[in-house]
Short mmCIF file of C-alpha atoms in Angstrom, two decimals:
data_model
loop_
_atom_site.label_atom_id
_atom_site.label_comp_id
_atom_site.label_asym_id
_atom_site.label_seq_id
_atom_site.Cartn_x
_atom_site.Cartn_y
_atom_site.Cartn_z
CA UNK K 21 0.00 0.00 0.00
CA UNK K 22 0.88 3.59 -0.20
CA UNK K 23 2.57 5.81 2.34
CA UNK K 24 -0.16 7.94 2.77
CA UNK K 25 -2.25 5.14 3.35
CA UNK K 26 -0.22 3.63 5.75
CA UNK K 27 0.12 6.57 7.35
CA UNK K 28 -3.42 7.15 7.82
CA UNK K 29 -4.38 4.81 10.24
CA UNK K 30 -2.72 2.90 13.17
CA UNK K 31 -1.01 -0.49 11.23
CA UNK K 32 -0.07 -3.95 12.49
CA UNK K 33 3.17 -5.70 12.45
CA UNK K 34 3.25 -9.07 12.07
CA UNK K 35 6.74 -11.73 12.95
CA UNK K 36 7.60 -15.20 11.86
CA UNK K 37 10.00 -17.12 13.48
CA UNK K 38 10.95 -19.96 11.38
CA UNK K 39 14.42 -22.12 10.98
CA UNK K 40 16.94 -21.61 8.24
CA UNK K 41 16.33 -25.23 6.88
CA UNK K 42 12.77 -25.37 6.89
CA UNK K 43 11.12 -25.83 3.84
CA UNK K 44 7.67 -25.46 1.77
CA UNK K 45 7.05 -27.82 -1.51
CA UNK K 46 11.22 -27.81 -2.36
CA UNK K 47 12.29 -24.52 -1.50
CA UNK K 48 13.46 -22.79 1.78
CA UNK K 49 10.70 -21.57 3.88
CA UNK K 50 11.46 -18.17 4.32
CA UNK K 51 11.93 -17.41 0.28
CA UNK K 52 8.51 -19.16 -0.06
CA UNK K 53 6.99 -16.82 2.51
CA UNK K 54 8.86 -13.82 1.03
CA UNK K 55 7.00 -15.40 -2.39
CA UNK K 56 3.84 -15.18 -0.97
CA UNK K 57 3.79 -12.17 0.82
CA UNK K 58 4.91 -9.97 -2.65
CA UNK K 59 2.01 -11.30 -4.28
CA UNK K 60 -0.58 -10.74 -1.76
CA UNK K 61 0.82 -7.00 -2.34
CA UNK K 62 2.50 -6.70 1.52
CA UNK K 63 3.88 -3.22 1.75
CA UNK K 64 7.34 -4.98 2.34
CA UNK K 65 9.23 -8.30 4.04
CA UNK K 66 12.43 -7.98 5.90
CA UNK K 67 14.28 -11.81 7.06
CA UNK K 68 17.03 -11.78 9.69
CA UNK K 69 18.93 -14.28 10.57
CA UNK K 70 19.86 -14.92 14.07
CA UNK K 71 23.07 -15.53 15.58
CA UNK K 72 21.78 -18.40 18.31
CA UNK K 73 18.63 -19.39 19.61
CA UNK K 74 16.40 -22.34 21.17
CA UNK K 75 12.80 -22.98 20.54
CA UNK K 76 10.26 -25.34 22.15
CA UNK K 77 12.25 -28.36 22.19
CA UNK K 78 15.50 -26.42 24.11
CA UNK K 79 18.01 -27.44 21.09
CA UNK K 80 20.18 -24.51 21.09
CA UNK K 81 21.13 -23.44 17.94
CA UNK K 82 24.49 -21.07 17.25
CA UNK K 83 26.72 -19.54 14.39
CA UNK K 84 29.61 -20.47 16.09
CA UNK K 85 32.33 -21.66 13.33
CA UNK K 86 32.99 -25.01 14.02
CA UNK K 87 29.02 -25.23 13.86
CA UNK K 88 27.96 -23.26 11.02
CA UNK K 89 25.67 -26.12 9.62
CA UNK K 90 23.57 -26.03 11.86
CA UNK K 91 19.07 -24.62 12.06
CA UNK K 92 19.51 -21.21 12.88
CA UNK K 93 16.67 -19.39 13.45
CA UNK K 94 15.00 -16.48 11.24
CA UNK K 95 12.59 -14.15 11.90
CA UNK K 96 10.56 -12.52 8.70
CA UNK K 97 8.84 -9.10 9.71
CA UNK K 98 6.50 -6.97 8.23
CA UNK K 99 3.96 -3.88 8.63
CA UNK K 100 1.06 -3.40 6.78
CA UNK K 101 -2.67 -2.23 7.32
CA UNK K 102 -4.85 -4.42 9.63
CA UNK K 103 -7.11 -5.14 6.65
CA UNK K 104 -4.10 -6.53 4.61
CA UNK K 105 -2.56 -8.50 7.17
CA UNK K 106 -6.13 -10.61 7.73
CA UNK K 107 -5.35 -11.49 4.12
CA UNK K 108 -1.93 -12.31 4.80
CA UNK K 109 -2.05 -14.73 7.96
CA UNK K 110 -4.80 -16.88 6.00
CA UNK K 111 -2.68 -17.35 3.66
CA UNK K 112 0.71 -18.18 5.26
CA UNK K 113 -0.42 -19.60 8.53
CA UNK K 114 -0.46 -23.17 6.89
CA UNK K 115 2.50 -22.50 5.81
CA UNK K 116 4.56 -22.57 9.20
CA UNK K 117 4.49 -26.23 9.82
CA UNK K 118 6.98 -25.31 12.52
CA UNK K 119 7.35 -21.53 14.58
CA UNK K 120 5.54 -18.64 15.64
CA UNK K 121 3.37 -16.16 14.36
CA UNK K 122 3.10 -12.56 16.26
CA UNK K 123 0.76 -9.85 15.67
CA UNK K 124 1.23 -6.57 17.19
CA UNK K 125 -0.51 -2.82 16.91
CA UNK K 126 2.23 -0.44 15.71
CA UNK K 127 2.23 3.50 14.87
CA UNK K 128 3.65 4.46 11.64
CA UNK K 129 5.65 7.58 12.21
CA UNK K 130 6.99 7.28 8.40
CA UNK K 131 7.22 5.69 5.35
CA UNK K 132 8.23 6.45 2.33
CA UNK K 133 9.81 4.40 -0.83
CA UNK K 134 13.40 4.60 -1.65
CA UNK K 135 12.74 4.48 -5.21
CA UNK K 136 10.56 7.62 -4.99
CA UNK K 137 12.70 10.34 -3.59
CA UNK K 138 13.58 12.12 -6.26
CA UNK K 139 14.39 15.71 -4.98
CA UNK K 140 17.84 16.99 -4.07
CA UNK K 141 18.50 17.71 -0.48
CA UNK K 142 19.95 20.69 -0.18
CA UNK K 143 18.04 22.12 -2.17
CA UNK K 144 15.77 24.56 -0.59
CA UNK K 145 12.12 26.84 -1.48
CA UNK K 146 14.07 30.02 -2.48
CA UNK K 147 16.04 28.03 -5.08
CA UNK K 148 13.36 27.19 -7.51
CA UNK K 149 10.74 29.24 -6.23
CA UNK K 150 9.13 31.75 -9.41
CA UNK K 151 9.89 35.48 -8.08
CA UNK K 152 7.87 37.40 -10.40
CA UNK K 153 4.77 37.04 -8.93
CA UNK K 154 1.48 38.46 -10.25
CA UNK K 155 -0.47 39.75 -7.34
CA UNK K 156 -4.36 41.07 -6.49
CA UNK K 157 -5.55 43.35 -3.89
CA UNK K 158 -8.38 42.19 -1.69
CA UNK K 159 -10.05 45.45 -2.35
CA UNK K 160 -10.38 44.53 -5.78
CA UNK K 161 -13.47 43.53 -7.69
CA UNK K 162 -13.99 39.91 -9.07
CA UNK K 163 -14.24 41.40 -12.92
CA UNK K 164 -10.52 42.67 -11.84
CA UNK K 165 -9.37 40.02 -10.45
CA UNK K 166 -10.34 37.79 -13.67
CA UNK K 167 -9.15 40.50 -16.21
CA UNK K 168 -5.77 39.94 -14.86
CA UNK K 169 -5.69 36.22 -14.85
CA UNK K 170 -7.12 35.88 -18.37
CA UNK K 171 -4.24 38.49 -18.99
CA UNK K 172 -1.38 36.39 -17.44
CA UNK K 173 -3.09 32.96 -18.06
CA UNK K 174 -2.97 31.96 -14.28
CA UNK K 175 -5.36 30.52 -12.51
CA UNK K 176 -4.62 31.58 -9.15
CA UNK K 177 -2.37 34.43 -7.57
CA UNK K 178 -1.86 35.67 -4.01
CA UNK K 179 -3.70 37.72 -2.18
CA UNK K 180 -2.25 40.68 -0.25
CA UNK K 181 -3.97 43.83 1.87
CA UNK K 182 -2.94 47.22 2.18
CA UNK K 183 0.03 46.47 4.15
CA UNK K 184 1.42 44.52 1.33
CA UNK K 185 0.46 40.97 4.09
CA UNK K 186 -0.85 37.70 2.11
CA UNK K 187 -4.04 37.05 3.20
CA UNK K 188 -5.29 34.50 0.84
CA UNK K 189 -5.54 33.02 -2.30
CA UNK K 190 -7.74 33.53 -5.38
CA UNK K 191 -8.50 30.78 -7.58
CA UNK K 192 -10.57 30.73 -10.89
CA UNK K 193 -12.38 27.63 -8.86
CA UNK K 194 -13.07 30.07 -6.44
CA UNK K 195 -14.61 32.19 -8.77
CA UNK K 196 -16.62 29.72 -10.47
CA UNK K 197 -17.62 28.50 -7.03
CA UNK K 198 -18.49 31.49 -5.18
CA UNK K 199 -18.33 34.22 -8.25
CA UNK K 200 -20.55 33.03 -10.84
CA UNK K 201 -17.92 32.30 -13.58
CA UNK K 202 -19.15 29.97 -16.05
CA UNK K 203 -15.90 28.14 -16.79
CA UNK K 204 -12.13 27.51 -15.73
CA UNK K 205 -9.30 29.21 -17.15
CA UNK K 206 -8.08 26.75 -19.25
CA UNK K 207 -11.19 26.70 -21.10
CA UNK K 208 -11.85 30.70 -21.33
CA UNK K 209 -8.30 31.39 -22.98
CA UNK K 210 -9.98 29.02 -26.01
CA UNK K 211 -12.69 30.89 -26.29
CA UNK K 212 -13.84 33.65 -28.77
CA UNK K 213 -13.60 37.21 -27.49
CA UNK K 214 -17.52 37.97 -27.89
CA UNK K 215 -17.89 35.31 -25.70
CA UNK K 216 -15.15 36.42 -23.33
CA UNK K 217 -16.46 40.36 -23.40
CA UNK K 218 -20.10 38.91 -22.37
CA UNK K 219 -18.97 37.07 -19.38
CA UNK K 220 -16.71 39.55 -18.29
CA UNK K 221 -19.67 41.91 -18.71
CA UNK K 222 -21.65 39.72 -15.72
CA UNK K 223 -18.85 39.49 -13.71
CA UNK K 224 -18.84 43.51 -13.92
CA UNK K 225 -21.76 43.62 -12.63
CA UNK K 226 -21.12 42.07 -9.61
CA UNK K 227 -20.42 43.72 -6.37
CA UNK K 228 -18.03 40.90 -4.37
CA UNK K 229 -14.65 42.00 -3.68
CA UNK K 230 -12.03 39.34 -3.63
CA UNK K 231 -11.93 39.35 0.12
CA UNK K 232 -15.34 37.75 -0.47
CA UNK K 233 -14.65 35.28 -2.53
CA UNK K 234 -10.53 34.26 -1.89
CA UNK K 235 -9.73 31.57 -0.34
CA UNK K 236 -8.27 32.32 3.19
CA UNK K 237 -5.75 32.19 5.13
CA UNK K 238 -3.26 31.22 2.69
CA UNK K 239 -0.87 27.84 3.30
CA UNK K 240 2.92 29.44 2.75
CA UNK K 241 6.19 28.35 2.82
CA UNK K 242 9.63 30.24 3.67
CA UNK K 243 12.18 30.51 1.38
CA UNK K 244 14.42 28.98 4.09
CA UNK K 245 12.96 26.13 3.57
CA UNK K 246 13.94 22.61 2.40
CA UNK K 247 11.95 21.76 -0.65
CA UNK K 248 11.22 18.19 0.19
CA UNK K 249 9.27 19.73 3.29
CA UNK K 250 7.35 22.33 1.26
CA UNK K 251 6.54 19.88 -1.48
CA UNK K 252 5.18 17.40 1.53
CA UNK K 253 2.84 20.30 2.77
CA UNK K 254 1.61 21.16 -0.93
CA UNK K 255 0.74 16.99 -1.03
CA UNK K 256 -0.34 16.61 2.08
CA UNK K 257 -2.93 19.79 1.82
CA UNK K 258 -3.77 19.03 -1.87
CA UNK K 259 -2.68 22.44 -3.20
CA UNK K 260 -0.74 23.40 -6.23
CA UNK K 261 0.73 26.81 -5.38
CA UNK K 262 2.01 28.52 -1.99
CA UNK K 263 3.11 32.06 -1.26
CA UNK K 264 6.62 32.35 -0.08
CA UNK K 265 7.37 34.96 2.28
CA UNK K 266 10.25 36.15 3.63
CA UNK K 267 11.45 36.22 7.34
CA UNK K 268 9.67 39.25 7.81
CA UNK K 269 6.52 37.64 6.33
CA UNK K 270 6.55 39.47 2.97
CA UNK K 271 5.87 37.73 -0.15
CA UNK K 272 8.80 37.17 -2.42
CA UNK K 273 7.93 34.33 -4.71
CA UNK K 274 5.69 31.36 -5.60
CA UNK K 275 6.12 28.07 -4.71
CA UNK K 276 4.15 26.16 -7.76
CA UNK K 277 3.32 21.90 -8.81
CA UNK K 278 5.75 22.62 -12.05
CA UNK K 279 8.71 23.70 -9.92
CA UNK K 280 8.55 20.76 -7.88
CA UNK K 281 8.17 18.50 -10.46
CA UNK K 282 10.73 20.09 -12.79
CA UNK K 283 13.39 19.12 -10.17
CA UNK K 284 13.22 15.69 -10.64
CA UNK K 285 13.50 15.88 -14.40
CA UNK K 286 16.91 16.31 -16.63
CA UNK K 287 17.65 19.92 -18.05
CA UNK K 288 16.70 18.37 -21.54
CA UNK K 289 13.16 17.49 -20.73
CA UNK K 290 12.12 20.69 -19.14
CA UNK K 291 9.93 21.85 -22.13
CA UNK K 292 6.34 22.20 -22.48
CA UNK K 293 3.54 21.73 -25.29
CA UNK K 294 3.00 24.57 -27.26
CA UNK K 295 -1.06 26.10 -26.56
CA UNK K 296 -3.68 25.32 -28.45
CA UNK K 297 -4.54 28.30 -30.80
CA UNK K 298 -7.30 31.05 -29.69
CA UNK K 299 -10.45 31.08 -31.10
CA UNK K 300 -13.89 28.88 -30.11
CA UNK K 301 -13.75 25.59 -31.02
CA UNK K 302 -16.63 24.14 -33.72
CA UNK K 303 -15.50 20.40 -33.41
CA UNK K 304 -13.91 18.12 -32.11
CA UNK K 305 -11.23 17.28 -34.25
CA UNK K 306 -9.93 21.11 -33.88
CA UNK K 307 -9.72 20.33 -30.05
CA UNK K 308 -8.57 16.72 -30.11
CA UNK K 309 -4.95 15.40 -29.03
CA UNK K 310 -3.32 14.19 -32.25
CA UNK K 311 -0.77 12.38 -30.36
CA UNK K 312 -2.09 10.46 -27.20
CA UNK K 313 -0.78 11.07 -24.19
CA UNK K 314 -0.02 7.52 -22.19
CA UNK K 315 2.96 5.83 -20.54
CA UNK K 316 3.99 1.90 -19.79
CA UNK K 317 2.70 1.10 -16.48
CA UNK K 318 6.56 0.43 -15.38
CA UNK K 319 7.54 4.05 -16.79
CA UNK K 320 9.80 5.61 -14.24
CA UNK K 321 8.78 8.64 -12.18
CA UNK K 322 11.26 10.98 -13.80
CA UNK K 323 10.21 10.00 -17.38
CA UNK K 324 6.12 10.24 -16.13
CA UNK K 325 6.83 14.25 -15.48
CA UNK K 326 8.40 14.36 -18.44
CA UNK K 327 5.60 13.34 -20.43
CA UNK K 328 3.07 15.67 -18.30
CA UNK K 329 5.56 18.67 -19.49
CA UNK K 330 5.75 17.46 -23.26
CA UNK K 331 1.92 16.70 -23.58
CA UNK K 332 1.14 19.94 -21.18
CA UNK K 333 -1.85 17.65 -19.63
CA UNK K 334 -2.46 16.56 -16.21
CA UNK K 335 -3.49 13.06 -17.40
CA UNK K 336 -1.93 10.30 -19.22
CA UNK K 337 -2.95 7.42 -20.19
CA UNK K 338 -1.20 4.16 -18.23
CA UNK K 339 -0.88 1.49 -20.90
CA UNK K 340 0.23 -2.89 -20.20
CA UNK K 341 2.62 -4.56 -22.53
CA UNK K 342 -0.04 -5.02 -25.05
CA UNK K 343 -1.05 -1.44 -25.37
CA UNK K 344 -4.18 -1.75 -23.84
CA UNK K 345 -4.76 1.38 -21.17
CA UNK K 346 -5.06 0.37 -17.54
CA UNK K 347 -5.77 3.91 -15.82
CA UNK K 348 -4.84 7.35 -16.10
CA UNK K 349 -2.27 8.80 -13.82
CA UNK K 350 -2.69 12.46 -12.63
CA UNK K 351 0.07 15.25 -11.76
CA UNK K 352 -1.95 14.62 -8.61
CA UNK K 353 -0.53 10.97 -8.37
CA UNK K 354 3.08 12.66 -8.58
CA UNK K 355 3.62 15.04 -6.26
CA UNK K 356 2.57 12.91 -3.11
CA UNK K 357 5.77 10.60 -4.15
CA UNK K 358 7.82 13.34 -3.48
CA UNK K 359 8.70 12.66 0.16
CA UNK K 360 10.29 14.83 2.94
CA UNK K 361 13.32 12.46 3.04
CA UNK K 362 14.76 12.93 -0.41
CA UNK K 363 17.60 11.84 -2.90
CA UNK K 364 19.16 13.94 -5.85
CA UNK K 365 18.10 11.59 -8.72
CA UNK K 366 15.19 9.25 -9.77
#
């Protein structure tokens, strides 16, 4: 299972003490149980073997030199969810002709994959951070605050009052939520500019401020801080952007999905897809993806962003050996792989 999930709850731990030269149908116990337990999808085995020992029958059992032949014992451990681990003990029970199996309730304080800490250490917030930042006032009418967004083609900015503070964020959710826009960003920059002027003409109309409508307070990061930590907090509160203020609390930058992601990519891949052309659409063809945009379902994390930069989508299709599509993974599904404890390549 995933961190996150195994992080969520309280999780069991479950031991197997076995001997070295115990077997199940021809093979050694423990690589049968280490079999088993991969494909009932356990989170992860570990097998030690001891030094010495005795079990029930007061044999004891040593690595001493001249004795080296002898049963020593091994003990298999792993932690997974208690739902998983019912699964697992009806399946391996019968397979301990010989031992003990332990369950006990442990607290995951973390977890994270090896494989999937991709982001350089000493790297910190400041050091990829955008600093030109586009920002509103939250004096500032919702027709304003949409002008400049369809001006800049971003779909949310900072929010800061008359003491230059951030005091929230402004989304174009939150304006379709709370506003009465009829559609998100990425579909109003494809759209004629009748269309455009008549919306903008309702929003005009309108008397909410952004103070109304923002979304408030703000989650921020510090541009002292490690990346890996920030990038935890974005996944953790399912957010895409944060403010980065200074030690004074000023803003100074933007903390956004891409410049996470483009850290765990090679210089060479950091391009995106050109935009679709303005103007409404008539059919689909003129709005279709001539190339399709899927991966192998074994496709490495640094080559997945990749593929999210080239096709400039947040979806790709996740495609077996035969070509046949499995799922879609999500820029969503990426950034909660980026852990706090981090390494410098994929």
């Amino acid at each position: 299972m995933s961190p996150e999930q195994l992080m969520e709850k309280k999780a069991k731990r479950l031991t197997i003490y076995v001997g070295e030269t115990d077997k199940w149908r021809g093979k050694p116990l423990y690589v049968a149980l280490l079999e088993t337990l991969r494909a009932q999808g356990a989170a992860g085995a570990t097998v030690v073997r001891g030094l010495a020992g005795f079990g029930a029958h007061s044999v004891v059992h040593t690595a001493t030199i001249l004795r080296l032949s002898l049963d020593l014992p091994l003990i298999i451990q792993l932690i997974d969810s208690p739902e998983k681990m019912d699964q697992i003990i009806k399946t391996i029970a019968p397979m301990v002709g010989e031992g003990l199996i332990i369950l006990e309730d442990v607290e995951v304080v973390k977890y994270t994959h090896r494989y999937l800490n991709p982001l350089p250490r000493d790297k910190h917030v400041s050091d990829v951070m955008t600093r030109e930042v586009v920002t509103l006032m939250d004096t500032m009418t919702v027709a304003e605050a949409w002008d400049i967004m369809l001006k800049n083609l971003l779909k949310a900015l900072p929010v800061l009052n008359d003491r230059g503070e951030v005091v929230g964020m402004l989304t174009d959710e939150d304006l379709l939520d709370r506003a009465g826009l009829e559609q998100r960003l990425s579909v109003a920059e494809r759209l004629d500019e009748q269309t455009l002027n008549a919306e903008f003409t309702t929003l005009q109309s309108s008397s909410l401020k952004i103070r109304d409508v923002m979304t408030s307070p703000a989650v921020t990061a510090t541009g002292n801080e490690a990346l890996s930590v920030a990038a935890t907090r974005m996944a953790e509160q399912r957010i895409k952007r944060l403010p980065v203020l200074d030690e004074h609390g000023k803003l100074i930058g933007v903390l956004s999905r891409v410049d996470v992601l483009m850290q765990v990519i090679s210089e060479e891949a950091k391009r995106r897809a050109a935009k679709a052309p303005d103007g409404a659409a008539r059919t689909l063809r003129e709005i279709m993806l001539a190339e399709i945009p899927t991966i192998h379902a074994d496709t490495r994390l640094a080559e997945v962003v990749s593929r999210f930069l080239e096709f400039g989508t947040r979806r790709l299709i996740v495609n077996d050996d035969e070509g046949s599509p499995l799922g879609l993974a999500s820029d969503d599904d990426a950034v909660p792989r980026v852990p706090t404890a981090a390494r410098r390549t994929v």
